[in-house]
mmCIF file of C-alpha atoms and ligand atoms in Angstrom:
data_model
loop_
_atom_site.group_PDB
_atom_site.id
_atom_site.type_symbol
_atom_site.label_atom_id
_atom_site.label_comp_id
_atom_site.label_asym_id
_atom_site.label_seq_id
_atom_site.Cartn_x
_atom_site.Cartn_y
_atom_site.Cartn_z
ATOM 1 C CA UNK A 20 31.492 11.958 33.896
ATOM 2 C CA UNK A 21 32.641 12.217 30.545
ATOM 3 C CA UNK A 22 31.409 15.419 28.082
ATOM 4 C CA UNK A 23 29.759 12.678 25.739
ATOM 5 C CA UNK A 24 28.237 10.430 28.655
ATOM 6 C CA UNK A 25 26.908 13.925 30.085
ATOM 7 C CA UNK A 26 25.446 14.611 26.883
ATOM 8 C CA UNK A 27 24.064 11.396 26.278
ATOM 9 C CA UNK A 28 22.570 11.452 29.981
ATOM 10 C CA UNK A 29 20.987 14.854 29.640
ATOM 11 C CA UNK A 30 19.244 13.256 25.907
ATOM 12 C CA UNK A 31 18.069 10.222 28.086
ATOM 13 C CA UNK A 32 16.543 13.096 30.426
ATOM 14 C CA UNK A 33 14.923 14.919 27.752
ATOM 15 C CA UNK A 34 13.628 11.480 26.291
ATOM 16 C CA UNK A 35 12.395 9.969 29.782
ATOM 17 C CA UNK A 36 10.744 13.675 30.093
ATOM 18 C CA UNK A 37 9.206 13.896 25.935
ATOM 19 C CA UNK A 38 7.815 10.455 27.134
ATOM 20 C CA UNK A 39 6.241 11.677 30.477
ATOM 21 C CA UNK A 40 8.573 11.189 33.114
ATOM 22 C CA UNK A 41 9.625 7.794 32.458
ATOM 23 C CA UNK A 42 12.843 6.341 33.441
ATOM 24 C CA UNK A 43 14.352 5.679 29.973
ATOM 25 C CA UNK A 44 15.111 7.338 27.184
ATOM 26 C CA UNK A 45 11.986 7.462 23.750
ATOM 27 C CA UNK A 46 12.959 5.671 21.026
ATOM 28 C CA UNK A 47 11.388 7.433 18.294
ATOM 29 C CA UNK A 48 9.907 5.141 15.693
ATOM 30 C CA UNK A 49 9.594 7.309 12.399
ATOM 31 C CA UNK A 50 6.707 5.727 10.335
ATOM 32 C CA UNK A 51 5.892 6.937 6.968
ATOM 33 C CA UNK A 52 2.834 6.599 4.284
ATOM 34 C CA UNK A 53 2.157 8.705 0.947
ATOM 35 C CA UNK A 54 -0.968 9.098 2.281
ATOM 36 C CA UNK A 55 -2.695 12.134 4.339
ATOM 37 C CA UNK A 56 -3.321 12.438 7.783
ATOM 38 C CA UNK A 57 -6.471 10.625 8.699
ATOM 39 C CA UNK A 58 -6.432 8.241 5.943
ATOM 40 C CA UNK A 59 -6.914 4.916 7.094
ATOM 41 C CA UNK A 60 -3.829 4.026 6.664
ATOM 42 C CA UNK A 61 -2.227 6.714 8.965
ATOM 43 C CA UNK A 62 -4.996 6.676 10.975
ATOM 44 C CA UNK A 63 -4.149 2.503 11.954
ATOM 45 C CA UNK A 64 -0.871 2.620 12.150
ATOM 46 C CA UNK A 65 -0.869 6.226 14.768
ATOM 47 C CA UNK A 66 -3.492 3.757 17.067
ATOM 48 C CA UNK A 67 -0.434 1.152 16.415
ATOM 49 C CA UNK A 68 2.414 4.037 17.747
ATOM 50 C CA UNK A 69 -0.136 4.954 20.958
ATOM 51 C CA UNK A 70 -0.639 1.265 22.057
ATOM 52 C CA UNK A 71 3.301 0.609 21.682
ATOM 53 C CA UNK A 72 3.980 3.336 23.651
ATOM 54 C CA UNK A 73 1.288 2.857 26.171
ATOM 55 C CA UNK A 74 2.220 -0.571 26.565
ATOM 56 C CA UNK A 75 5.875 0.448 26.875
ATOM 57 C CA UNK A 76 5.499 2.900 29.613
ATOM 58 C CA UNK A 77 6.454 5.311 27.068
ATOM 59 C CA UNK A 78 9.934 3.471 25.772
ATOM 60 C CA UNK A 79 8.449 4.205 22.389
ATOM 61 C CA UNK A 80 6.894 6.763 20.723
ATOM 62 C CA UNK A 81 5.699 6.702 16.706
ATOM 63 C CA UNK A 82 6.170 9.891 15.114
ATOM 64 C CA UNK A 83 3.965 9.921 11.721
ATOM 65 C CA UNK A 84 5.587 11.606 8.734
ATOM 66 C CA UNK A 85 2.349 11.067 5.605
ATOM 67 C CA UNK A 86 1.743 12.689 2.356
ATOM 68 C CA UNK A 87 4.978 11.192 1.411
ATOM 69 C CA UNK A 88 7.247 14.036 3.013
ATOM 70 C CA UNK A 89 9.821 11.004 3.649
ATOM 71 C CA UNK A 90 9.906 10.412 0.224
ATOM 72 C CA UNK A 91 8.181 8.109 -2.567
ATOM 73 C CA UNK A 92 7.413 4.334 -1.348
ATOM 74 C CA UNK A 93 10.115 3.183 -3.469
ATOM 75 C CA UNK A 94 12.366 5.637 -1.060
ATOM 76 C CA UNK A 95 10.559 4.698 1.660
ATOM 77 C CA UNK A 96 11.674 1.246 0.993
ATOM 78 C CA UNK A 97 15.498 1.949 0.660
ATOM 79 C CA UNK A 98 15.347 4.053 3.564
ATOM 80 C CA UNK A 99 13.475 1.165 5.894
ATOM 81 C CA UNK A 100 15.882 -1.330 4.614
ATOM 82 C CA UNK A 101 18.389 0.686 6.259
ATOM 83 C CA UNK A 102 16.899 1.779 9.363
ATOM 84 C CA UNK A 103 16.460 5.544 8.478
ATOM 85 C CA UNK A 104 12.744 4.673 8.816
ATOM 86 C CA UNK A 105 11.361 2.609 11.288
ATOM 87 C CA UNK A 106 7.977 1.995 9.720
ATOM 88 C CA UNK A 107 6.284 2.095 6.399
ATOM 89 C CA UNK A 108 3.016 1.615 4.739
ATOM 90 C CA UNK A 109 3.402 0.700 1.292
ATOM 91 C CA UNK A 110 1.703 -0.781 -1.236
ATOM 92 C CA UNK A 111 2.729 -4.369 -1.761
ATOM 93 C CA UNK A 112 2.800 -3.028 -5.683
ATOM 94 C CA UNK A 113 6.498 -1.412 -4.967
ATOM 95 C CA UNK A 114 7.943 -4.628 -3.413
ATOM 96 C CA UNK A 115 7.001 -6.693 -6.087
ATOM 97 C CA UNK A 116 10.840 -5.847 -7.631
ATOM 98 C CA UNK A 117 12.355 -6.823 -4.296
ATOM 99 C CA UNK A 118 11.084 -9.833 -3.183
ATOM 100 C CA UNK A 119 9.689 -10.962 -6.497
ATOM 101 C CA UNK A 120 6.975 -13.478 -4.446
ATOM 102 C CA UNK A 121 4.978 -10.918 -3.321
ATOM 103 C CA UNK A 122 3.785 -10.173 -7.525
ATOM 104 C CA UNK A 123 1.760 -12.940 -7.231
ATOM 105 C CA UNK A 124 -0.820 -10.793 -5.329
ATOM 106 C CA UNK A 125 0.114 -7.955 -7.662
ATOM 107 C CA UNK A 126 -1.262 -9.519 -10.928
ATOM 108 C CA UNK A 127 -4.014 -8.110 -12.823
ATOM 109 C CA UNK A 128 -7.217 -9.976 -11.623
ATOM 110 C CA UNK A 129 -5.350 -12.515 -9.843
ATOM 111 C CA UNK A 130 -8.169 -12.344 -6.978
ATOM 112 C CA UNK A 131 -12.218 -12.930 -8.488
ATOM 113 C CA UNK A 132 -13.134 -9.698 -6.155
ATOM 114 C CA UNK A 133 -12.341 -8.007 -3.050
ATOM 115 C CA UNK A 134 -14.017 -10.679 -0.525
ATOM 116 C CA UNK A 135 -11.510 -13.375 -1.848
ATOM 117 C CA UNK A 136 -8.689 -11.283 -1.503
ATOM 118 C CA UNK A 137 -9.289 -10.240 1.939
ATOM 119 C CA UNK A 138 -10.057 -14.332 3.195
ATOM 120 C CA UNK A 139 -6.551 -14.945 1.285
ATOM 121 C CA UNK A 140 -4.568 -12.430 3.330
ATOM 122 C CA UNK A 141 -6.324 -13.041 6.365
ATOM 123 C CA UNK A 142 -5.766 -16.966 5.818
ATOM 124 C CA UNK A 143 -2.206 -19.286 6.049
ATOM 125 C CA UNK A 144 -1.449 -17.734 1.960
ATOM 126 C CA UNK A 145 -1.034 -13.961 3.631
ATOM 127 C CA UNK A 146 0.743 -15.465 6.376
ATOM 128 C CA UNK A 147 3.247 -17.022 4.380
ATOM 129 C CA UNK A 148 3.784 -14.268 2.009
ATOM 130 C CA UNK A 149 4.219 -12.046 5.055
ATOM 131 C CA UNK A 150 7.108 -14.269 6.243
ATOM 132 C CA UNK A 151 8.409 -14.768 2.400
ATOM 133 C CA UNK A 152 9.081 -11.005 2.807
ATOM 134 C CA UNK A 153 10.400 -11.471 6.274
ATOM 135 C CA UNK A 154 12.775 -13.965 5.028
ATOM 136 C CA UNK A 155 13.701 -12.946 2.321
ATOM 137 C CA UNK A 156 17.068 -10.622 1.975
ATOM 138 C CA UNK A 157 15.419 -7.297 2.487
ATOM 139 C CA UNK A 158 15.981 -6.687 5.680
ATOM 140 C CA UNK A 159 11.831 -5.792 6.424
ATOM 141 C CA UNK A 160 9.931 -7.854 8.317
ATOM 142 C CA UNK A 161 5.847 -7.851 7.302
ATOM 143 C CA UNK A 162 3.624 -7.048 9.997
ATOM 144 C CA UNK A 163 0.816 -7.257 8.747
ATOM 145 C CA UNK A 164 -1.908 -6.186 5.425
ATOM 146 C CA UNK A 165 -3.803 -3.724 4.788
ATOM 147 C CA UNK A 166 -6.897 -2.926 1.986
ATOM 148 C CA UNK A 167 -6.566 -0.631 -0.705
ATOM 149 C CA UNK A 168 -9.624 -1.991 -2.216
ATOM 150 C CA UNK A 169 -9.550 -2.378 -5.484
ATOM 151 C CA UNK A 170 -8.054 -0.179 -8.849
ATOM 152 C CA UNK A 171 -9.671 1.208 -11.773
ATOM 153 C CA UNK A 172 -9.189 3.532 -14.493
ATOM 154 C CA UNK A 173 -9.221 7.265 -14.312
ATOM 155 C CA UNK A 174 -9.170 9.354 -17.093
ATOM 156 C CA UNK A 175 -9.749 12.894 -18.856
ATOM 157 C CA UNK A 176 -11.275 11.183 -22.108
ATOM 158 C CA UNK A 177 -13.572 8.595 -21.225
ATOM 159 C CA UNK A 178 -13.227 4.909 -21.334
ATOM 160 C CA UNK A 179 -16.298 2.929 -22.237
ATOM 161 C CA UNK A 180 -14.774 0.202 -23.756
ATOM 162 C CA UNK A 181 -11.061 -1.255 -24.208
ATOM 163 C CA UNK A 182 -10.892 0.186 -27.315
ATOM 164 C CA UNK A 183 -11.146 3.519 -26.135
ATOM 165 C CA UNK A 184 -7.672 2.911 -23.801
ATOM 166 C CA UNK A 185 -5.237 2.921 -27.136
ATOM 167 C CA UNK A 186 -2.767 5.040 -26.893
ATOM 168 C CA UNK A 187 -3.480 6.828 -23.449
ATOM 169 C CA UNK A 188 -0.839 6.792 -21.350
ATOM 170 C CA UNK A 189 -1.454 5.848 -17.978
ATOM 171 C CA UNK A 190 0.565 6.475 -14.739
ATOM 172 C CA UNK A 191 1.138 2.880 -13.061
ATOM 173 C CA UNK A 192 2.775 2.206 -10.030
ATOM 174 C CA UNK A 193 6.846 1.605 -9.912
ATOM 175 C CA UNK A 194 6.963 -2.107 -11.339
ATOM 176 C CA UNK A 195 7.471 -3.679 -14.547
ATOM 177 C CA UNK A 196 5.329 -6.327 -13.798
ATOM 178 C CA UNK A 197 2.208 -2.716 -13.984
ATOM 179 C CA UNK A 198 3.348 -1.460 -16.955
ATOM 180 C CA UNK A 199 3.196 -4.696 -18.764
ATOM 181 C CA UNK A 200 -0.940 -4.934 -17.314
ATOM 182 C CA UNK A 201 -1.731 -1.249 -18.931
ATOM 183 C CA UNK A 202 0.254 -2.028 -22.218
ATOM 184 C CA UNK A 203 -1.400 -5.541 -22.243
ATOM 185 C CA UNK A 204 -4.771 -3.487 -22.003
ATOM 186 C CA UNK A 205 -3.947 -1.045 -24.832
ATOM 187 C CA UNK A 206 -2.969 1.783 -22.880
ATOM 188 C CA UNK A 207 0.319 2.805 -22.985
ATOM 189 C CA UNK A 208 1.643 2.265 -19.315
ATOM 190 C CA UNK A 209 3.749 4.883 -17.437
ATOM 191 C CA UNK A 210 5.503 4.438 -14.031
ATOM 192 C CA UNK A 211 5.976 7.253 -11.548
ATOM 193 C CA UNK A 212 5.762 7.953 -7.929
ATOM 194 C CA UNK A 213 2.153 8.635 -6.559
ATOM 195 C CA UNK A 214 3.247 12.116 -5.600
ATOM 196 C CA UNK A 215 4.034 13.250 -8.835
ATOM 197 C CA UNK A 216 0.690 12.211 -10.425
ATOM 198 C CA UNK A 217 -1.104 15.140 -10.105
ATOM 199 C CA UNK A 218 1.531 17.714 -11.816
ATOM 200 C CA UNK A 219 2.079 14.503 -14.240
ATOM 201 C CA UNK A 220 -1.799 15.162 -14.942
ATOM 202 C CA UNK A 221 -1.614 18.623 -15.439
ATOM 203 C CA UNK A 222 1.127 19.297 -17.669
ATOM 204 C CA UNK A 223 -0.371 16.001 -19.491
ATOM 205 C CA UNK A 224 2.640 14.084 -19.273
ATOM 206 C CA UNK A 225 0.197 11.608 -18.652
ATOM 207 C CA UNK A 226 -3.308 11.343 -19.584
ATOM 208 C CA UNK A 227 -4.856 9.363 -16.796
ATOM 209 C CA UNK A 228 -3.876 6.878 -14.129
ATOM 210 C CA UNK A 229 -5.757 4.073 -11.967
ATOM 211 C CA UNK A 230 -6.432 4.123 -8.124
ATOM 212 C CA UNK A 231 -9.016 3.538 -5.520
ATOM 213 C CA UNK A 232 -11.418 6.380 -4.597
ATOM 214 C CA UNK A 233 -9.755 7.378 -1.582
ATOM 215 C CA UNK A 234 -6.291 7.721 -2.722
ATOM 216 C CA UNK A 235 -8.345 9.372 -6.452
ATOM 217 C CA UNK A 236 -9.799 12.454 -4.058
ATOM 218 C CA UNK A 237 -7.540 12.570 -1.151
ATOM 219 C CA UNK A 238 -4.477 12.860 -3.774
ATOM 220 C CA UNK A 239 -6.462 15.952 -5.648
ATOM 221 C CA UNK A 240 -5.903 13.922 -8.457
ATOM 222 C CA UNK A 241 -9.750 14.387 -9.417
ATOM 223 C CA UNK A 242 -9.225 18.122 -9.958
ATOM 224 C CA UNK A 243 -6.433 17.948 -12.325
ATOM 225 C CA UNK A 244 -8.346 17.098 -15.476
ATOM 226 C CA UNK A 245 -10.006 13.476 -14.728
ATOM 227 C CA UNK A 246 -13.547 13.540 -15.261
ATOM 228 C CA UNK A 247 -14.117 9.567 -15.818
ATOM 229 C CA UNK A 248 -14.074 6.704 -13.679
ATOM 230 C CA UNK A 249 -13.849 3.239 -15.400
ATOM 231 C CA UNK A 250 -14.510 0.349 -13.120
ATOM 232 C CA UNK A 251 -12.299 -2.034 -14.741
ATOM 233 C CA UNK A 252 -11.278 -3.262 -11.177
ATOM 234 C CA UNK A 253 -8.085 -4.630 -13.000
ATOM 235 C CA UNK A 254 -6.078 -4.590 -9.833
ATOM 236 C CA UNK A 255 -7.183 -5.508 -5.891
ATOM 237 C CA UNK A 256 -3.877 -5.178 -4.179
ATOM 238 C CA UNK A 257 -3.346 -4.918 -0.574
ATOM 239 C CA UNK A 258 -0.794 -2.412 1.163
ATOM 240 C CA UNK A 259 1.301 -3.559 3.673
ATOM 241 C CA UNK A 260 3.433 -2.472 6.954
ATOM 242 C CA UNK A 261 6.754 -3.287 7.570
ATOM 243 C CA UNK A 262 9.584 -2.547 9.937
ATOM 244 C CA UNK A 263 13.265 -1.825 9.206
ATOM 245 C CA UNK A 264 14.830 -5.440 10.639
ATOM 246 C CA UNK A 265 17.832 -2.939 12.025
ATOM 247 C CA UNK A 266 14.861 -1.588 14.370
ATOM 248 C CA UNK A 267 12.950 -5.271 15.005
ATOM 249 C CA UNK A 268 16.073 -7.034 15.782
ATOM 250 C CA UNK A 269 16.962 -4.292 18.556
ATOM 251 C CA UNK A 270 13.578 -4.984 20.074
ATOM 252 C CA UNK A 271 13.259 -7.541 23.136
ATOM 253 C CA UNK A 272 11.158 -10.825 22.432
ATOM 254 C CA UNK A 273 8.797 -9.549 24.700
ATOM 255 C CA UNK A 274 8.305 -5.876 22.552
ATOM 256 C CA UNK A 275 8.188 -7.677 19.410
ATOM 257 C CA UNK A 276 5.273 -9.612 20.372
ATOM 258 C CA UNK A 277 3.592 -6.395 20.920
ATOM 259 C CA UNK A 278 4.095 -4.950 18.019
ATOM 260 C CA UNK A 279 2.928 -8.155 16.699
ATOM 261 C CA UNK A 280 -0.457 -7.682 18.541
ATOM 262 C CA UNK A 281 -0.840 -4.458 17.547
ATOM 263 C CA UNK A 282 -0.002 -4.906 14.182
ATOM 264 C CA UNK A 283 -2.950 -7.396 13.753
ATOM 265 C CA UNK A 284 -5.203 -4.915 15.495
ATOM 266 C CA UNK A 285 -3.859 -2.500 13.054
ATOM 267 C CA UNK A 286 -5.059 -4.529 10.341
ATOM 268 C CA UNK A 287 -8.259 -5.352 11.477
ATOM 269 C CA UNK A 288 -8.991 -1.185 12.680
ATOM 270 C CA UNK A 289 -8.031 -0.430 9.245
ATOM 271 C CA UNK A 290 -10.106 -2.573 7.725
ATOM 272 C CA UNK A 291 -13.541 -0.693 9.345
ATOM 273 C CA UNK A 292 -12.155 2.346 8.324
ATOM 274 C CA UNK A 293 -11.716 1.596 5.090
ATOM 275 C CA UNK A 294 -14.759 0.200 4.122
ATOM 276 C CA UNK A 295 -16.224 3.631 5.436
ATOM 277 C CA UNK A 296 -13.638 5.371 3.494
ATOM 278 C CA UNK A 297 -14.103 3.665 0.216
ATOM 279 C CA UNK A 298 -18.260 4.798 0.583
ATOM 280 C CA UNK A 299 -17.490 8.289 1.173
ATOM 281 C CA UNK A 300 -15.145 9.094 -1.355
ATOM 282 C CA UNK A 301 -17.024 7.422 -3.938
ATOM 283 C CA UNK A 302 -20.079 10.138 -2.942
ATOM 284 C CA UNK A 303 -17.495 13.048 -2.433
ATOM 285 C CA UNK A 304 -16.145 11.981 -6.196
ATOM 286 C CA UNK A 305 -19.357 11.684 -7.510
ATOM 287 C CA UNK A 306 -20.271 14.947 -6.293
ATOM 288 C CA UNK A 307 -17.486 16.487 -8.002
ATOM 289 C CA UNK A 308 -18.900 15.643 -11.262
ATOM 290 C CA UNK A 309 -16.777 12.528 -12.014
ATOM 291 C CA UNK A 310 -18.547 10.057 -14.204
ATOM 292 C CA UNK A 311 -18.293 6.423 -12.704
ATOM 293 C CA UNK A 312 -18.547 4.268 -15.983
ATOM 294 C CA UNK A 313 -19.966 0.752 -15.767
ATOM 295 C CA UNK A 314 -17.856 -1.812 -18.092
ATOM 296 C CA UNK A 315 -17.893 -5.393 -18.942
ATOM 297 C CA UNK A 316 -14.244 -6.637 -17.358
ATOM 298 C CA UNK A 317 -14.255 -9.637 -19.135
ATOM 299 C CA UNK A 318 -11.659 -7.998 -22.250
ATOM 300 C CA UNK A 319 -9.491 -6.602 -19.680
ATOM 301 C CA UNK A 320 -9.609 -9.687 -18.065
ATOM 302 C CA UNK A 321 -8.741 -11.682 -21.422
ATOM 303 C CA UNK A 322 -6.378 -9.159 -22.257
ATOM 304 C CA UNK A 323 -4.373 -9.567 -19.437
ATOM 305 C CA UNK A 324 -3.770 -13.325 -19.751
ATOM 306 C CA UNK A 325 -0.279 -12.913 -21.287
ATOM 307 C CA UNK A 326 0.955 -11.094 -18.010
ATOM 308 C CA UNK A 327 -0.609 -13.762 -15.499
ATOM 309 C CA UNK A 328 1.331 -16.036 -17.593
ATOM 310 C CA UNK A 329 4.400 -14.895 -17.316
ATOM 311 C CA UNK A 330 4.788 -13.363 -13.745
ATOM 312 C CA UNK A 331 2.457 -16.004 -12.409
ATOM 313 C CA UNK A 332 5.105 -19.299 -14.184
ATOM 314 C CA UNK A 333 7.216 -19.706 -11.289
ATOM 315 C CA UNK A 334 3.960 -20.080 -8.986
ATOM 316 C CA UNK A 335 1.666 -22.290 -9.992
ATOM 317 C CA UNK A 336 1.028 -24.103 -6.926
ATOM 318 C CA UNK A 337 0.456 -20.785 -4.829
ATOM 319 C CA UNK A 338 -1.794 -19.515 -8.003
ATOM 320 C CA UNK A 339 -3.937 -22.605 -7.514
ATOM 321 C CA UNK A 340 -4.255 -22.491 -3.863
ATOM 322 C CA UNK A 341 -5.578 -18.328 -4.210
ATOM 323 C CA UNK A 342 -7.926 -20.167 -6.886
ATOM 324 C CA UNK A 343 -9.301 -22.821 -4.627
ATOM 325 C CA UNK A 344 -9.954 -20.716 -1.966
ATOM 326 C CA UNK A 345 -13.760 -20.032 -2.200
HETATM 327 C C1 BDP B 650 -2.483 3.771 -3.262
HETATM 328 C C2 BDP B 650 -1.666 3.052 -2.228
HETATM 329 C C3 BDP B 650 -0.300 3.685 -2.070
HETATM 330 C C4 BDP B 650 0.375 3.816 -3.400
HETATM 331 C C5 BDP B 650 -0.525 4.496 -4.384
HETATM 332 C C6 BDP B 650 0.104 4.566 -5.763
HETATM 333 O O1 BDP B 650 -2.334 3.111 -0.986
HETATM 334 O O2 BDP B 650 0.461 2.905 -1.181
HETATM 335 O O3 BDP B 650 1.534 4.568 -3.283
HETATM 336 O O4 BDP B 650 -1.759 3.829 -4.468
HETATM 337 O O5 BDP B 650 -0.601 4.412 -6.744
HETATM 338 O O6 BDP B 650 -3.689 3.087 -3.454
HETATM 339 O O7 BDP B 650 1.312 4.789 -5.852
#
């Protein structure tokens, strides 16, 4: 034997033993997500890792990196597209500038509320906008949704109509297609990662942003100024899990079908948590003295025409099926 085949036989020993006396070697699938441990999020896609490697006898193993330690999603996504990372949660918000489809779901009230949106991804539109990414150039292929719910305003000076939005400048997610929804709403619209936010808040480089309750207390974000929650509800868009195409396309038929089937489980499991998620944060947040404030959405709504318009030109069709679906 060779040094390196020695060496590479004594890593297959370690693996087969990391993976509990198996015969192979672990492949380690490194999965990231901004968020914390047990968010939903994590929480789905660790029961995801188990089953795989379960299934596998152990060939695999998912080893969870969250509260963005692998980097920001937009990272994330270079890094997947690579094969650095395996697998990563994102929020279909940051793929919107790479496969320019997907910001049809990323429009400002482009779903009527939360029940529609979940019946489109779950139906043939979320299907084929999974496999638009998957066929698209890049190199991810969609496994499946997830919910974020939906996104409101959060701010230090309080927002009880649109008026009141003029000249605050609000942190948006990485996309053009988010900054042009907070300046069409008066607000002066600001992208950064999520994990800057907070110190964004505090040194008031930024004077609010707009999330759903889970990601507004499990972020901290609540405690760094923000004492008013608008429910403008301008944005419901669903997160998403992907895997690097170097990783899928080294995977037999038979293993991607199970990540297949566990992805849709994932999706589902999510789902329960999340609903339970969204409840209790909105209690914990409420607790902590933020102010939820009740508004009419219709001028955010109107406002936000000019932006449906333009990112929503090259789709009518697709726009008309989400509309027709009751
Ligand atoms: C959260 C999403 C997360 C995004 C974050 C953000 O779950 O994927 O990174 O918003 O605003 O709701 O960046």
């Amino acid at each position: 034997m060779t040094l390196r085949r020695t060496v590479i036989a004594a890593l297959a020993v370690l693996g087969a033993l990391a993976g509990g006396g198996s015969a192979f070697a672990q492949t380690v699938l490194k999965a990231a997500d901004v968020h914390p441990a047990g968010y939903p999020n994590v929480v789905a896609i660790e029961a995801l890792g188990k089953k795989l490697e379960a299934a596998t006898n152990g060939k695999f193993k998912l080893q969870m990196f969250p509260g963005g330690v692998l980097g920001a999603e937009k990272e994330v996504v270079e890094q997947t597209q690579v094969g650095a990372i395996q697998i990563a949660r994102i929020s279909l918000g940051v793929l919107g500038p790479v496969v320019p489809t997907v910001n049809v779901f990323n429009m400002p009230f482009v779903f009527r509320d939360e029940a529609h949106m979940r019946k489109i991804i779950d139906g043939p539109i979320g299907q084929e906008i999974l496999d638009a990414i998957t066929n698209s150039p890049a190199r991810l292929v969609a496994l499946g949704f997830m919910d974020s719910g939906s996104r409101s305003l959060y701010t230090k000076k309080p927002v009880r109509k649109i008026e009141d939005l003029k000249g605050q400048k609000i942190r948006m997610m990485g996309n053009p297609l988010f900054v042009d929804t907070m300046n069409a709403m008066g607000g002066n619209g600001i992208s950064m990662g999520h994990t800057e936010v907070f110190s964004a808040l505090q040194t008031g480089v930024i004077d609010g942003a707009e999330n759903n309750p889970p990601t507004l207390f499990t972020s901290n974000q609540y405690t760094a100024g923000i004492k008013y929650y608008t429910q403008t509800h301008h944005l419901i868009i669903p997160e998403i899990f992907v895997m690097s195409k170097v990783t899928w396309d080294k995977l037999s038929k038979d293993e991607q079908a199970l990540v297949r089937k566990f992805a849709r489980e994932a999706q589902l499991e999510q789902r329960a948590l999340w609903d339970k998620s969204v409840a209790e944060y909105t209690t914990k947040l409420k607790a902590a003295g933020i102010e939820y404030i009740q508004i009419d959405t219709k001028p955010f709504y109107d406002a936000t025409a000019p932006v449906r318009a333009k990112y929503g030109a090259a789709y009518t069709d697709l726009i008309k099926r989400i509309n027709d679906t009751k």
